[in-house]
Amino acid sequence: MTATPTIHELESRDQKISQVKVFNDRAEVRRLVKVSLKTGVNEVVLKNLTTNLTPGSMRVEGRGKAVIHDVVVKNVAATTEETDSPKIYTIRASLQEEKARLQKIDDRGTVIQKSVTNLDEIFGQVGGGLVKAPKDGEVALNEGTLTSLKNFFDFYGTNSESYREKLRSIEAEHRDQKEKVQKLEQELAIIQNKFRHKSYSQCAIISLECSEECEAELDVIYQVMNAGWSPSYDIRVDTSKPSMNITYFGKIRQHTNEDWNGAPLVLSTAQPCLGGKIPELGTLEATFRSRYTPAPQQMLFASRATPQCATASLFGSASAPPPPPQPEMKVAVASEVTQNTLSTEFKILREATIPHGTNDHKVTVGIVTLSPKLVHETVPSKNAAAFLTASAVNTSELAFLSGDSSVYLNNAFVAKSHLKNVSPGERFSCSLGVDTAIRVEYKPAKKYHEEGGYITKHSANVTEQTVFVKNSRSEQPVLLTIKHHVPRSTDEKIRVKLVAPVAVPYDAEKATNETENAEPSEGAKFNSSNNLEWTVKLAPNTSQDLVIKYVVEHPKDETVQYREMF
């Protein structure tokens, strides 16, 4: 006959969280369960697990003189009180207390109101009994009656006033108490709506067997959905040094229907949502397309630059120096960065409490200080303005993941931006806004059409574009990079020749990490997108007319169209 197991029922939310590892689309929670096991078979029942538990994700590890046999997770019926989170339980208890106080105030008000009503009835009855209609010319009132009546009036006036004053005080107290009750009811309704209360909960049954009584520790590990983290950055550029400080944040969202109280956090770049299975490759067959089947149209996207607000002076002014600043507060950073084979983990220094319903809990991952090169860039065909850009190489060991960034120039907010993936040792740039001291004018293009050829007639379209640039700053020269389209031929019958300026062609074979990370220098070159990048040095209070000229040759009977592809 099988022995009856010893049951140990525990609330899962009461078990200490030893670690929460947050991925981009979920989280792994590790709870420490301490239990006193009896001799024989024991069943540890963890009640009220979150309903966002990922199926099949729970595993149990343990320490102690026992053997783990199996772990079963199942749904069980539950009442509202059983599925309450600690926060909801506290609010519900406070609500019951406040409702009890409100009821006591109602009872006091009822007693005082009845006292006032009864006093008014007695006053009417006594007055009617003392004052009688005169008979045979006699008056029923005598000196004794008048004295009694006066005493009664004094009694009525004093007590009636006192009772009504108490009633007004109780009514005011009732209004205040009712507002407290309504506030708690609203708070409870909001939290319950976030938790999406269900009539069932999940519990885990862990079966263990031990030969003698012992104390055991179980690490219960499970994954939950509706949680994740994303990177964000504060980029602060100081033009006087120059320097670039990048504060790397992790923004955590938590909608798991459980609270993480005092949880040590680890942010992981692993992507368990992608799985570990290599995708299979089918057979690609080439067949003729039916002539009646219309070819799918290719989507074209045009980029339109959004004019940005002009910033204040980018390099400060000659005004009197400000008073010495107070020492800056230090920012807590990640205590440990672990590089794994397929991911990076950031262990956060301090424990955090993140309740359900949190959308933006920000923790600091690290702070990186770089030495940027300040250059100016302009794309005059899109926006005739010069943008100050900080170009720097990521010399840290941290890989910057794609995320939103807030850019500050000389402690002044410039704009919201987006930082792309940047690996250690890779160069990246950050726009700091429009520099109004650099003037850019995109003049109308001059276009010519020529025809030639003795045997094979061909047409030549000549485009000459002038870009006027001026440095109105009087104290220092600037490097300005002009980015402009030069058509790329997709057919051997179309030939494109750049006449001016003389540019270095892009060579993918010779392109190395060193050349890609090189600082901008004077000269013209083609980038990997076949766009012209022309960098010129503008001396203070000088201007130039920059002429970009190219020729497109093609057969006479053909028409060339231009499409911007990304």
Coordinates of C-alpha atoms in Angstrom, one line a residue:
M1 CA 0.0 0.0 0.0
T2 CA 1.4 3.4 -1.0
A3 CA 2.2 5.7 1.9
T4 CA 0.3 9.0 2.1
P5 CA 2.6 11.8 1.1
T6 CA 3.2 14.8 3.4
I7 CA 1.7 17.9 1.9
H8 CA 3.5 21.3 2.3
E9 CA 1.3 24.1 0.9
L10 CA 3.2 27.4 0.2
E11 CA 2.2 30.7 -1.4
S12 CA 4.4 31.2 -4.4
R13 CA 4.5 35.0 -4.0
D14 CA 5.8 34.6 -0.5
Q15 CA 8.9 32.8 -1.7
K16 CA 12.0 35.0 -2.0
I17 CA 13.1 35.9 -5.5
S18 CA 16.8 35.1 -5.8
Q19 CA 17.1 36.4 -9.4
V20 CA 15.1 37.7 -12.4
K21 CA 16.8 37.4 -15.7
V22 CA 15.0 39.7 -18.2
F23 CA 15.2 38.9 -22.0
N24 CA 13.8 41.1 -24.8
D25 CA 10.4 39.4 -24.8
R26 CA 10.1 37.5 -21.5
A27 CA 11.8 36.9 -18.1
E28 CA 13.1 34.0 -16.1
V29 CA 12.2 34.1 -12.4
R30 CA 14.2 32.1 -9.8
R31 CA 12.6 31.7 -6.4
L32 CA 14.1 30.2 -3.3
V33 CA 11.8 27.8 -1.4
K34 CA 12.8 26.5 2.0
V35 CA 10.9 23.6 3.4
S36 CA 11.2 21.1 6.3
L37 CA 10.8 17.6 4.8
K38 CA 9.4 14.6 6.6
T39 CA 10.6 11.0 6.2
G40 CA 9.1 9.4 3.1
V41 CA 7.3 11.1 0.2
N42 CA 6.7 14.8 0.4
E43 CA 4.7 17.1 -2.0
V44 CA 5.5 20.7 -2.0
V45 CA 2.6 22.6 -3.5
L46 CA 3.3 26.2 -4.7
K47 CA 0.0 27.9 -4.9
N48 CA -1.1 30.9 -7.0
L49 CA 1.6 30.9 -9.7
T50 CA 1.1 33.6 -12.3
T51 CA -1.2 32.7 -15.2
N52 CA 1.5 34.1 -17.5
L53 CA 3.7 31.2 -16.8
T54 CA 5.3 29.8 -20.0
P55 CA 4.2 26.2 -20.5
G56 CA 7.0 23.7 -20.0
S57 CA 9.4 26.3 -18.6
M58 CA 9.4 25.3 -15.0
R59 CA 12.4 23.4 -13.6
V60 CA 13.5 22.7 -10.0
E61 CA 16.9 22.4 -8.5
G62 CA 17.6 21.6 -4.9
R63 CA 20.0 21.1 -2.0
G64 CA 19.4 18.7 0.8
K65 CA 19.1 14.9 1.6
A66 CA 16.1 14.3 -0.8
V67 CA 15.4 13.1 -4.3
I68 CA 13.3 15.1 -6.7
H69 CA 10.9 12.8 -8.5
D70 CA 8.6 15.0 -10.7
V71 CA 7.2 18.5 -11.1
V72 CA 3.6 19.0 -12.2
V73 CA 2.0 22.3 -13.1
K74 CA -1.8 22.4 -13.3
N75 CA -4.7 24.8 -13.2
V76 CA -6.9 24.9 -10.1
A77 CA -10.1 26.8 -9.2
A78 CA -9.4 29.9 -7.1
T79 CA -11.3 32.7 -5.3
T80 CA -10.5 36.3 -5.6
E81 CA -8.7 36.5 -2.3
E82 CA -6.5 33.5 -3.2
T83 CA -5.3 35.1 -6.4
D84 CA -4.8 38.6 -4.9
S85 CA -1.3 40.0 -5.3
P86 CA 0.3 41.4 -2.1
K87 CA -0.6 44.9 -3.2
I88 CA -4.2 44.0 -4.0
Y89 CA -4.4 42.2 -0.7
T90 CA -3.2 45.3 1.2
I91 CA -5.6 47.6 -0.7
R92 CA -8.5 45.3 -0.1
A93 CA -7.7 45.1 3.6
S94 CA -7.5 48.9 3.8
L95 CA -10.7 49.2 1.9
Q96 CA -12.5 47.0 4.4
E97 CA -11.1 49.0 7.3
E98 CA -12.2 52.3 5.8
K99 CA -15.7 50.9 5.0
A100 CA -16.0 49.8 8.7
R101 CA -15.0 53.4 9.8
L102 CA -17.6 54.8 7.3
Q103 CA -20.3 52.5 8.8
K104 CA -19.4 53.7 12.4
I105 CA -19.8 57.3 11.2
D106 CA -23.2 56.4 9.7
D107 CA -24.3 54.8 13.0
R108 CA -23.2 57.9 15.0
G109 CA -25.1 60.1 12.5
T110 CA -28.2 58.0 12.8
V111 CA -28.2 58.3 16.6
I112 CA -27.7 62.0 16.6
Q113 CA -30.4 62.5 13.9
K114 CA -32.9 60.4 16.0
S115 CA -32.0 62.5 19.1
V116 CA -32.8 65.7 17.2
T117 CA -36.1 64.3 15.8
N118 CA -37.2 63.0 19.3
L119 CA -36.3 66.3 20.9
D120 CA -38.4 68.2 18.4
E121 CA -41.3 65.8 19.0
I122 CA -41.1 66.2 22.7
F123 CA -40.9 70.0 22.3
G124 CA -44.2 69.9 20.3
Q125 CA -45.9 67.6 22.8
V126 CA -44.8 69.6 25.9
G127 CA -45.8 72.9 24.4
G128 CA -49.3 71.6 23.4
G129 CA -49.9 70.2 26.9
L130 CA -48.9 73.3 28.8
V131 CA -50.7 75.9 26.8
K132 CA -54.5 75.4 27.1
A133 CA -57.3 77.4 25.6
P134 CA -58.8 79.9 28.1
K135 CA -62.2 79.1 29.7
D136 CA -64.6 81.6 31.3
G137 CA -62.0 84.3 30.9
E138 CA -59.3 82.4 32.8
V139 CA -55.7 81.8 31.7
A140 CA -54.3 78.3 32.3
L141 CA -50.7 79.5 32.6
N142 CA -49.4 80.2 36.1
E143 CA -46.1 81.1 37.6
G144 CA -45.1 77.5 38.1
T145 CA -46.0 76.6 34.6
L146 CA -44.1 79.5 33.1
T147 CA -41.0 78.6 35.1
S148 CA -41.2 74.9 33.9
L149 CA -41.8 76.1 30.4
K150 CA -38.8 78.4 30.6
N151 CA -36.6 75.7 31.9
F152 CA -37.7 73.4 29.1
F153 CA -37.0 76.0 26.4
D154 CA -33.5 76.5 27.8
F155 CA -33.0 72.7 27.8
Y156 CA -34.3 72.4 24.3
G157 CA -32.2 75.3 22.9
T158 CA -29.0 74.1 24.5
N159 CA -29.3 70.4 23.5
S160 CA -30.8 71.1 20.1
E161 CA -27.9 73.3 19.1
S162 CA -25.4 70.8 20.5
Y163 CA -27.0 67.9 18.6
R164 CA -27.2 69.8 15.3
E165 CA -23.5 70.9 15.7
K166 CA -22.5 67.3 16.2
L167 CA -24.6 66.3 13.2
R168 CA -22.9 68.8 10.9
S169 CA -19.5 67.6 12.2
I170 CA -20.5 64.0 11.5
E171 CA -21.7 64.9 8.0
A172 CA -18.3 66.5 7.2
E173 CA -16.5 63.5 8.6
H174 CA -18.8 61.2 6.5
R175 CA -17.9 63.1 3.3
D176 CA -14.1 62.8 4.0
Q177 CA -14.4 59.1 4.8
K178 CA -16.5 58.4 1.8
E179 CA -13.9 60.0 -0.5
K180 CA -11.2 57.7 1.1
V181 CA -13.4 54.7 0.4
Q182 CA -14.0 55.8 -3.2
K183 CA -10.3 56.4 -3.8
L184 CA -9.4 52.9 -2.6
E185 CA -12.2 51.4 -4.7
Q186 CA -10.9 53.2 -7.8
E187 CA -7.3 52.1 -7.1
L188 CA -8.4 48.5 -6.6
A189 CA -10.4 48.6 -9.8
I190 CA -7.4 49.9 -11.8
I191 CA -5.0 47.3 -10.4
Q192 CA -7.5 44.4 -10.9
N193 CA -8.0 45.5 -14.5
K194 CA -4.3 45.3 -15.0
F195 CA -4.1 41.9 -13.5
R196 CA -7.0 40.6 -15.6
H197 CA -8.4 38.5 -12.7
K198 CA -9.3 34.9 -13.6
S199 CA -11.4 32.3 -11.8
Y200 CA -8.4 29.9 -11.7
S201 CA -4.8 29.9 -10.8
Q202 CA -1.8 27.7 -11.5
C203 CA 0.0 25.6 -8.9
A204 CA 3.1 23.5 -9.0
I205 CA 3.4 20.2 -7.2
I206 CA 6.9 19.1 -6.5
S207 CA 7.3 15.5 -5.4
L208 CA 10.3 14.6 -3.2
E209 CA 11.4 11.6 -1.3
C210 CA 13.8 11.5 1.6
S211 CA 15.0 8.8 4.0
E212 CA 15.0 11.0 7.1
E213 CA 13.7 14.4 8.2
C214 CA 15.8 17.3 6.8
E215 CA 15.8 20.9 5.8
A216 CA 15.8 21.4 2.0
E217 CA 16.2 24.4 -0.3
L218 CA 14.6 24.4 -3.7
D219 CA 15.4 26.7 -6.6
V220 CA 12.1 27.0 -8.6
I221 CA 12.9 28.5 -12.0
Y222 CA 10.2 29.4 -14.6
Q223 CA 9.7 31.8 -17.4
V224 CA 6.9 34.4 -17.7
M225 CA 5.6 36.2 -20.7
N226 CA 4.6 39.9 -21.1
A227 CA 8.0 41.1 -19.8
G228 CA 11.1 42.4 -21.4
W229 CA 13.7 45.1 -21.7
S230 CA 15.0 47.5 -24.3
P231 CA 18.0 49.8 -24.4
S232 CA 18.0 53.6 -24.3
Y233 CA 20.7 56.1 -24.1
D234 CA 21.6 59.6 -22.9
I235 CA 24.2 61.0 -25.2
R236 CA 25.9 64.2 -23.8
V237 CA 28.4 66.0 -26.0
D238 CA 30.7 68.8 -24.7
T239 CA 32.1 70.8 -27.6
S240 CA 34.7 72.6 -25.4
K241 CA 36.8 69.4 -24.8
P242 CA 35.4 67.7 -27.0
S243 CA 33.9 64.7 -25.2
M244 CA 31.0 62.4 -25.5
N245 CA 29.4 60.7 -22.5
I246 CA 27.0 57.9 -23.2
T247 CA 24.8 56.6 -20.4
Y248 CA 23.5 53.1 -21.2
F249 CA 20.1 52.4 -19.7
G250 CA 17.8 49.3 -19.7
K251 CA 14.1 50.0 -19.7
I252 CA 12.1 47.1 -18.2
R253 CA 8.4 46.5 -18.8
Q254 CA 6.6 44.1 -16.5
H255 CA 3.0 42.8 -17.0
T256 CA 3.4 39.3 -15.7
N257 CA 0.5 39.3 -13.1
E258 CA 3.1 39.0 -10.3
D259 CA 5.2 41.5 -8.4
W260 CA 9.0 41.3 -8.3
N261 CA 9.9 42.5 -4.8
G262 CA 13.5 43.0 -3.9
A263 CA 14.7 41.1 -7.0
P264 CA 18.3 41.0 -8.2
L265 CA 18.2 41.8 -11.9
V266 CA 20.1 40.5 -14.8
L267 CA 19.5 41.9 -18.3
S268 CA 20.3 39.4 -21.1
T269 CA 20.7 40.0 -24.8
A270 CA 19.8 36.4 -25.6
Q271 CA 16.7 35.9 -27.8
P272 CA 14.9 32.8 -26.7
C273 CA 12.0 33.7 -28.9
L274 CA 14.0 32.8 -32.0
G275 CA 14.6 29.3 -30.8
G276 CA 17.7 27.2 -31.5
K277 CA 16.6 25.3 -34.6
I278 CA 18.3 26.0 -37.9
P279 CA 15.7 26.8 -40.6
E280 CA 15.4 24.3 -43.4
L281 CA 16.1 25.3 -47.0
G282 CA 13.7 24.1 -49.7
T283 CA 14.4 23.7 -53.4
L284 CA 14.3 26.9 -55.5
E285 CA 12.8 26.1 -58.9
A286 CA 13.0 28.3 -62.0
T287 CA 9.9 28.4 -64.2
F288 CA 8.5 30.7 -66.9
R289 CA 6.1 33.2 -65.7
S290 CA 2.8 33.4 -67.4
R291 CA 2.6 36.4 -69.7
Y292 CA -0.8 37.2 -68.3
T293 CA 0.3 37.3 -64.7
P294 CA 1.2 40.9 -63.8
A295 CA 4.6 41.4 -62.2
P296 CA 4.5 42.6 -58.7
Q297 CA 5.3 46.2 -58.3
Q298 CA 8.4 47.1 -56.3
M299 CA 7.8 49.4 -53.4
L300 CA 9.7 52.6 -53.5
F301 CA 10.4 54.7 -50.4
A302 CA 11.4 58.4 -50.6
S303 CA 13.2 60.0 -47.8
R304 CA 12.1 63.5 -46.7
A305 CA 14.2 65.2 -44.2
T306 CA 12.3 67.0 -41.5
P307 CA 13.6 70.5 -40.7
Q308 CA 14.9 70.7 -37.2
C309 CA 14.7 73.7 -35.0
A310 CA 17.9 75.8 -34.9
T311 CA 19.9 75.4 -31.8
A312 CA 21.6 78.1 -29.8
S313 CA 25.3 78.8 -30.2
L314 CA 27.0 75.5 -30.5
F315 CA 30.3 76.6 -29.1
G316 CA 29.3 78.9 -26.3
S317 CA 29.8 82.7 -26.1
A318 CA 32.4 85.1 -24.7
S319 CA 30.3 86.1 -21.6
A320 CA 31.5 86.0 -18.0
P321 CA 32.3 82.6 -16.7
P322 CA 29.6 81.0 -14.6
P323 CA 30.1 80.2 -10.9
P324 CA 31.8 76.9 -10.1
P325 CA 29.2 74.1 -10.3
Q326 CA 28.4 71.7 -7.5
P327 CA 29.9 68.2 -7.7
E328 CA 27.8 66.0 -9.9
M329 CA 26.0 63.0 -8.5
K330 CA 27.4 59.6 -9.3
V331 CA 25.3 57.2 -11.3
A332 CA 25.0 53.6 -10.3
V333 CA 26.2 51.3 -13.0
A334 CA 26.2 47.6 -13.7
S335 CA 28.4 45.7 -11.3
E336 CA 29.2 42.9 -13.7
V337 CA 29.1 42.3 -17.5
T338 CA 29.4 38.7 -18.6
Q339 CA 30.1 37.8 -22.2
N340 CA 28.6 34.4 -23.2
T341 CA 29.0 32.6 -26.4
L342 CA 25.7 33.9 -27.9
S343 CA 24.7 36.7 -25.6
T344 CA 25.8 39.3 -23.1
E345 CA 24.4 39.6 -19.5
F346 CA 24.4 42.8 -17.4
K347 CA 24.1 42.2 -13.7
I348 CA 22.5 45.2 -12.1
L349 CA 24.2 46.5 -8.9
R350 CA 21.1 47.0 -6.7
E351 CA 18.0 44.9 -6.1
A352 CA 14.8 46.4 -7.6
T353 CA 11.1 46.2 -6.8
I354 CA 9.1 46.1 -10.0
P355 CA 5.3 45.6 -9.5
H356 CA 3.0 44.3 -12.2
G357 CA 1.9 47.1 -14.6
T358 CA 5.3 48.8 -14.8
N359 CA 6.1 50.1 -18.3
D360 CA 9.3 52.0 -17.9
H361 CA 11.5 50.9 -15.0
K362 CA 15.0 52.3 -15.9
V363 CA 18.2 50.8 -14.6
T364 CA 21.8 51.9 -15.6
V365 CA 23.8 49.4 -17.5
G366 CA 27.0 51.4 -17.9
I367 CA 28.6 54.8 -18.7
V368 CA 31.0 55.2 -21.6
T369 CA 33.3 58.2 -22.3
L370 CA 34.5 58.7 -25.8
S371 CA 36.5 61.4 -27.7
P372 CA 34.4 62.4 -30.7
K373 CA 35.3 64.3 -33.9
L374 CA 33.0 67.2 -34.5
V375 CA 32.1 67.5 -38.2
H376 CA 29.3 69.2 -40.2
E377 CA 27.2 67.3 -42.7
T378 CA 24.6 68.4 -45.1
V379 CA 22.3 66.7 -47.6
P380 CA 21.2 69.8 -49.5
S381 CA 18.9 68.0 -51.9
K382 CA 16.8 67.0 -48.9
N383 CA 17.4 69.8 -46.4
A384 CA 19.5 72.9 -47.1
A385 CA 21.0 73.0 -43.6
A386 CA 24.3 72.1 -42.0
F387 CA 24.0 69.5 -39.1
L388 CA 26.7 69.3 -36.5
T389 CA 27.6 65.6 -36.1
A390 CA 29.7 63.9 -33.4
S391 CA 31.7 61.0 -35.0
A392 CA 33.3 58.6 -32.6
V393 CA 34.6 55.0 -32.3
N394 CA 33.2 52.8 -29.6
T395 CA 36.4 52.1 -27.7
S396 CA 34.5 50.3 -24.8
E397 CA 33.8 46.6 -24.4
L398 CA 30.0 47.3 -24.4
A399 CA 28.1 46.6 -27.6
F400 CA 25.4 49.3 -28.1
L401 CA 22.1 47.7 -29.1
S402 CA 19.6 49.5 -31.3
G403 CA 17.5 51.8 -29.1
D404 CA 16.2 55.3 -28.6
S405 CA 18.5 58.1 -27.4
S406 CA 18.2 61.6 -26.0
V407 CA 20.9 63.9 -27.3
Y408 CA 22.3 66.8 -25.2
L409 CA 24.7 69.4 -26.5
N410 CA 26.6 71.4 -23.8
N411 CA 23.9 70.4 -21.3
A412 CA 21.1 71.5 -23.5
F413 CA 18.6 69.0 -24.9
V414 CA 18.8 68.8 -28.7
A415 CA 16.6 66.1 -29.9
K416 CA 15.3 62.5 -29.7
S417 CA 17.2 60.2 -31.9
H418 CA 17.8 56.5 -32.5
L419 CA 21.1 54.7 -32.1
K420 CA 21.8 51.8 -34.3
N421 CA 23.7 48.6 -33.3
V422 CA 27.4 49.6 -32.6
S423 CA 29.9 46.9 -31.9
P424 CA 33.1 47.5 -29.9
G425 CA 35.7 49.2 -32.2
E426 CA 33.0 50.4 -34.7
R427 CA 32.6 54.1 -35.7
F428 CA 29.2 55.7 -35.4
S429 CA 27.8 59.2 -35.7
C430 CA 25.3 61.2 -33.8
S431 CA 23.5 64.3 -35.1
L432 CA 23.6 67.3 -32.7
G433 CA 21.2 69.5 -34.6
V434 CA 21.4 72.4 -37.1
D435 CA 24.3 74.8 -36.9
T436 CA 22.9 78.1 -38.0
A437 CA 26.4 79.6 -38.4
I438 CA 26.9 77.4 -41.5
R439 CA 24.8 78.5 -44.4
V440 CA 23.9 76.1 -47.2
E441 CA 22.1 77.1 -50.4
Y442 CA 21.0 74.5 -53.0
K443 CA 20.9 76.3 -56.3
P444 CA 18.7 75.2 -59.2
A445 CA 20.5 72.5 -61.3
K446 CA 21.6 73.1 -64.9
K447 CA 20.8 70.2 -67.2
Y448 CA 21.9 69.7 -70.8
H449 CA 21.1 67.2 -73.5
E450 CA 23.5 66.1 -76.1
E451 CA 23.5 63.5 -78.9
G452 CA 26.4 61.9 -80.7
G453 CA 27.8 58.8 -82.4
Y454 CA 28.5 57.9 -86.0
I455 CA 27.2 54.3 -86.1
T456 CA 25.3 53.9 -82.9
K457 CA 23.5 57.0 -81.8
H458 CA 23.6 57.8 -78.1
S459 CA 22.2 60.5 -75.9
A460 CA 24.1 62.3 -73.0
N461 CA 22.3 64.0 -70.2
V462 CA 24.6 66.5 -68.3
T463 CA 23.6 67.6 -64.8
E464 CA 25.5 70.4 -63.1
Q465 CA 24.5 71.2 -59.5
T466 CA 25.9 74.1 -57.5
V467 CA 25.9 74.1 -53.7
F468 CA 26.8 77.4 -52.0
V469 CA 28.3 77.1 -48.5
K470 CA 29.4 79.8 -46.1
N471 CA 31.1 79.7 -42.7
S472 CA 29.9 82.8 -40.8
R473 CA 31.8 81.8 -37.7
S474 CA 34.8 84.1 -37.1
E475 CA 36.9 82.0 -34.7
Q476 CA 37.7 78.7 -36.3
P477 CA 37.4 76.7 -39.5
V478 CA 35.0 73.8 -39.9
L479 CA 34.9 70.6 -41.9
L480 CA 31.8 70.3 -44.0
T481 CA 30.7 67.0 -45.7
I482 CA 28.3 67.4 -48.6
K483 CA 26.3 64.2 -49.4
H484 CA 24.8 64.1 -52.9
H485 CA 23.3 61.6 -55.3
V486 CA 25.3 60.3 -58.3
P487 CA 23.2 57.8 -60.3
R488 CA 24.4 54.2 -60.3
S489 CA 24.0 52.3 -63.5
T490 CA 22.0 49.0 -63.4
D491 CA 22.5 48.3 -67.2
E492 CA 25.6 48.1 -69.3
K493 CA 24.0 50.4 -71.8
I494 CA 23.9 53.2 -69.3
R495 CA 27.2 54.8 -68.4
V496 CA 27.6 57.3 -65.6
K497 CA 30.6 59.6 -65.4
L498 CA 31.4 62.0 -62.6
V499 CA 33.1 65.1 -64.1
A500 CA 33.5 67.2 -61.0
P501 CA 34.8 66.8 -58.4
V502 CA 37.4 64.1 -58.7
A503 CA 36.3 61.4 -56.3
V504 CA 37.9 58.1 -55.1
P505 CA 35.7 55.2 -56.1
Y506 CA 34.4 52.8 -53.5
D507 CA 36.3 49.5 -53.4
A508 CA 34.6 46.8 -51.4
E509 CA 37.7 44.5 -51.4
K510 CA 40.0 47.2 -50.0
A511 CA 37.5 48.5 -47.5
T512 CA 38.7 47.5 -44.0
N513 CA 37.7 48.3 -40.5
E514 CA 40.4 50.9 -40.3
T515 CA 39.3 52.8 -43.4
E516 CA 35.7 52.7 -42.3
N517 CA 36.6 54.0 -38.8
A518 CA 38.9 56.7 -40.2
E519 CA 38.0 60.3 -39.3
P520 CA 36.6 62.5 -42.0
S521 CA 39.2 64.3 -44.1
E522 CA 39.2 66.7 -47.0
G523 CA 38.5 65.2 -50.4
A524 CA 35.7 63.5 -52.4
K525 CA 34.9 59.8 -52.3
F526 CA 32.0 57.4 -53.1
N527 CA 30.5 55.4 -50.3
S528 CA 29.1 51.9 -50.4
S529 CA 25.7 53.3 -51.6
N530 CA 27.4 55.0 -54.6
N531 CA 26.6 58.4 -53.1
L532 CA 29.2 61.2 -53.3
E533 CA 30.7 62.4 -50.0
W534 CA 32.6 65.6 -50.5
T535 CA 34.4 67.0 -47.5
V536 CA 35.7 70.6 -47.7
K537 CA 37.4 72.8 -45.1
L538 CA 35.8 76.2 -44.7
A539 CA 38.0 78.9 -43.2
P540 CA 36.3 81.5 -40.9
N541 CA 34.1 84.1 -42.7
T542 CA 34.6 82.4 -46.1
S543 CA 32.2 80.9 -48.7
Q544 CA 32.5 78.6 -51.7
D545 CA 30.5 77.5 -54.7
L546 CA 30.8 73.7 -54.9
V547 CA 30.0 72.3 -58.4
I548 CA 28.9 68.7 -58.8
K549 CA 28.7 67.6 -62.4
Y550 CA 28.0 64.2 -63.9
V551 CA 27.1 62.8 -67.4
V552 CA 24.7 59.9 -68.0
E553 CA 25.0 58.3 -71.5
H554 CA 22.5 55.9 -72.9
P555 CA 21.1 54.7 -76.3
K556 CA 19.2 57.4 -78.1
D557 CA 15.9 55.5 -78.3
E558 CA 15.9 54.7 -74.6
T559 CA 14.6 56.8 -71.7
V560 CA 16.4 56.7 -68.4
Q561 CA 14.4 57.0 -65.2
Y562 CA 15.8 57.5 -61.7
R563 CA 14.5 55.8 -58.6
E564 CA 15.8 56.2 -55.1
M565 CA 16.2 52.8 -53.4
F566 CA 17.0 52.1 -49.7

